[in-house]
Coordinates of C-alpha atoms in Angstrom, one line a residue:
M1 CA 128.4 95.0 118.0
N2 CA 126.7 97.9 120.0
I3 CA 123.6 100.0 118.8
E4 CA 122.5 103.3 120.4
L5 CA 118.9 104.1 119.8
N6 CA 116.8 107.0 121.4
S7 CA 113.0 105.9 122.7
Q8 CA 111.4 107.1 119.6
Q9 CA 113.6 104.6 117.7
Y10 CA 113.6 102.0 120.4
K11 CA 109.6 102.4 120.2
K12 CA 109.6 101.5 116.6
L13 CA 111.9 98.5 116.9
I14 CA 109.7 97.2 119.4
Q15 CA 106.7 97.7 117.4
A16 CA 108.2 96.0 114.4
L17 CA 109.1 93.1 116.7
Y18 CA 105.7 92.9 117.8
L19 CA 104.3 93.1 114.1
G20 CA 106.9 90.5 112.9
D21 CA 105.8 88.3 116.0
L22 CA 102.0 88.9 114.9
V23 CA 102.8 87.9 111.4
L24 CA 105.4 84.9 112.4
H25 CA 103.4 83.6 115.3
S26 CA 99.8 84.2 115.6
M27 CA 98.5 81.6 113.2
K28 CA 100.5 78.8 115.1
E29 CA 98.4 76.9 117.3
T30 CA 101.6 75.0 119.4
E31 CA 104.9 76.5 119.6
E32 CA 106.0 74.0 117.1
G33 CA 107.2 75.9 114.0
Q34 CA 107.6 78.9 116.1
D35 CA 111.1 81.0 115.1
E36 CA 113.0 80.2 118.2
E37 CA 115.7 82.6 117.4
F38 CA 113.3 85.4 116.7
M39 CA 111.4 85.3 120.0
K40 CA 114.9 84.9 121.8
T41 CA 115.9 88.5 120.0
E42 CA 112.3 89.8 120.5
Q43 CA 113.0 89.0 124.3
Y44 CA 116.1 90.6 124.6
M45 CA 115.3 93.4 123.1
L46 CA 112.2 93.9 125.2
S47 CA 114.0 93.8 128.1
F48 CA 115.5 96.9 127.7
A49 CA 111.8 98.6 127.7
K50 CA 112.0 99.7 131.2
E51 CA 115.5 101.4 130.6
A52 CA 114.3 103.0 127.3
G53 CA 111.7 104.6 129.1
M54 CA 108.8 102.2 127.6
G55 CA 108.1 100.3 130.6
E56 CA 104.0 101.1 130.1
Y57 CA 104.7 98.9 126.7
V58 CA 106.2 95.8 128.4
E59 CA 105.4 93.8 131.5
Y60 CA 107.9 91.0 132.8
D61 CA 105.9 87.4 133.9
E62 CA 108.0 86.1 136.7
S63 CA 106.7 82.8 136.3
L64 CA 106.9 82.5 132.9
Q65 CA 110.2 84.4 132.8
Q66 CA 109.3 86.2 129.6
Y67 CA 108.7 89.5 128.5
F68 CA 105.1 90.5 126.9
P69 CA 103.5 93.3 125.4
T70 CA 101.2 95.2 127.8
P71 CA 97.3 96.1 126.8
A72 CA 98.5 99.5 125.7
M73 CA 101.1 98.4 123.4
E74 CA 99.0 96.2 121.9
Q75 CA 96.2 98.9 121.8
E76 CA 98.7 101.3 119.8
F77 CA 100.5 98.7 117.9
D78 CA 97.3 96.6 116.8
Q79 CA 96.0 99.7 114.8
G80 CA 99.0 99.1 111.9
M81 CA 98.3 95.5 111.3
R82 CA 94.7 96.3 111.1
T83 CA 95.5 99.1 108.9
Y84 CA 98.0 96.6 106.8
E85 CA 95.2 93.7 106.5
Q86 CA 92.4 96.3 105.2
E87 CA 95.0 97.3 102.5
I88 CA 95.8 94.0 101.5
L89 CA 92.4 92.3 101.7
P90 CA 91.5 93.1 98.6
D91 CA 94.4 91.8 96.7
Q92 CA 94.6 88.8 98.3
L93 CA 90.6 87.7 98.0
A94 CA 91.2 88.7 94.4
A95 CA 94.1 86.5 94.0
V96 CA 92.3 83.6 96.2
L97 CA 89.0 84.0 94.0
A98 CA 91.3 83.7 90.6
R99 CA 93.1 80.5 91.6
N100 CA 89.6 78.9 92.4
E101 CA 88.2 79.8 88.8
L102 CA 91.3 78.9 87.3
E103 CA 91.6 75.3 89.1
E104 CA 88.1 75.0 87.9
K105 CA 89.2 75.4 84.2
I106 CA 92.4 73.3 84.7
A107 CA 90.5 70.2 86.2
K108 CA 87.9 70.5 83.1
N109 CA 91.2 70.7 81.0
E110 CA 89.9 74.1 79.3
L111 CA 93.5 75.3 78.9
N112 CA 97.2 74.7 79.0
Q113 CA 100.1 75.6 81.4
D114 CA 100.8 78.8 79.3
E115 CA 97.3 79.8 78.8
A116 CA 97.0 79.2 82.9
I117 CA 99.4 81.8 83.9
E118 CA 98.3 84.5 81.7
L119 CA 94.5 83.7 82.7
L120 CA 95.5 83.8 86.4
F121 CA 96.7 87.7 86.0
T122 CA 93.7 88.6 83.9
L123 CA 91.4 86.2 86.5
E124 CA 93.3 88.8 89.3
E125 CA 92.6 92.0 88.0
K126 CA 89.1 91.0 87.0
Y127 CA 88.2 90.5 90.3
L128 CA 90.2 93.4 91.6
D129 CA 88.6 95.7 89.6
E130 CA 85.3 94.2 90.9
I131 CA 85.9 94.8 94.4
N132 CA 87.4 98.2 94.1
Q133 CA 84.5 99.3 92.5
K134 CA 81.7 97.8 93.9
G135 CA 83.3 96.7 97.7
F136 CA 82.1 93.5 99.1
K137 CA 78.5 93.9 99.0
N138 CA 78.5 91.7 95.6
L139 CA 80.5 89.1 97.1
H140 CA 78.3 86.0 97.9
L141 CA 79.3 82.8 99.6
K142 CA 77.6 79.6 98.6

C-alpha cells in the first residue's frame, strides 16, 4: 500500500501518533504492556520527518536507534492534549464522584441493581451540574 501525504497531512498524522502515544503509554512505568505494533508504526512514520520537511519535530537518537519528538513538537502538540484534558475533566470527575456515592449506597444495601443503574445517571448529572455551575471551588478533599 502506498499513501501520499502533503506536508500538512503528514504533520497532522505525526500529531495524531504523538497524542495517541501519550494516551496509550504515558501512564505505563515499564515497557511491559506497551502496544508494540503501535510503537513500530510510529517509528516508521517518524522516519519520514526530514523528507516531509518536519525535521524540527523529530530527532533520531543514534544510541537508542529510535526517533523521538523534539521539544518543538512537544510544545506545539501538547496544547491539544491539555485542551482535551481540561474539557473532559468535569465529566470524569462527576463520573468518579457518582460511582463513589453509589458504591456507598450499594455497600449499605440501600438499592437493587436496577435502581443502581438509574441512580448512577442521576448522580453523574447532579455532580456535573454542580461542577458546571460553580466550578471546582466547592470541591473539598477529606
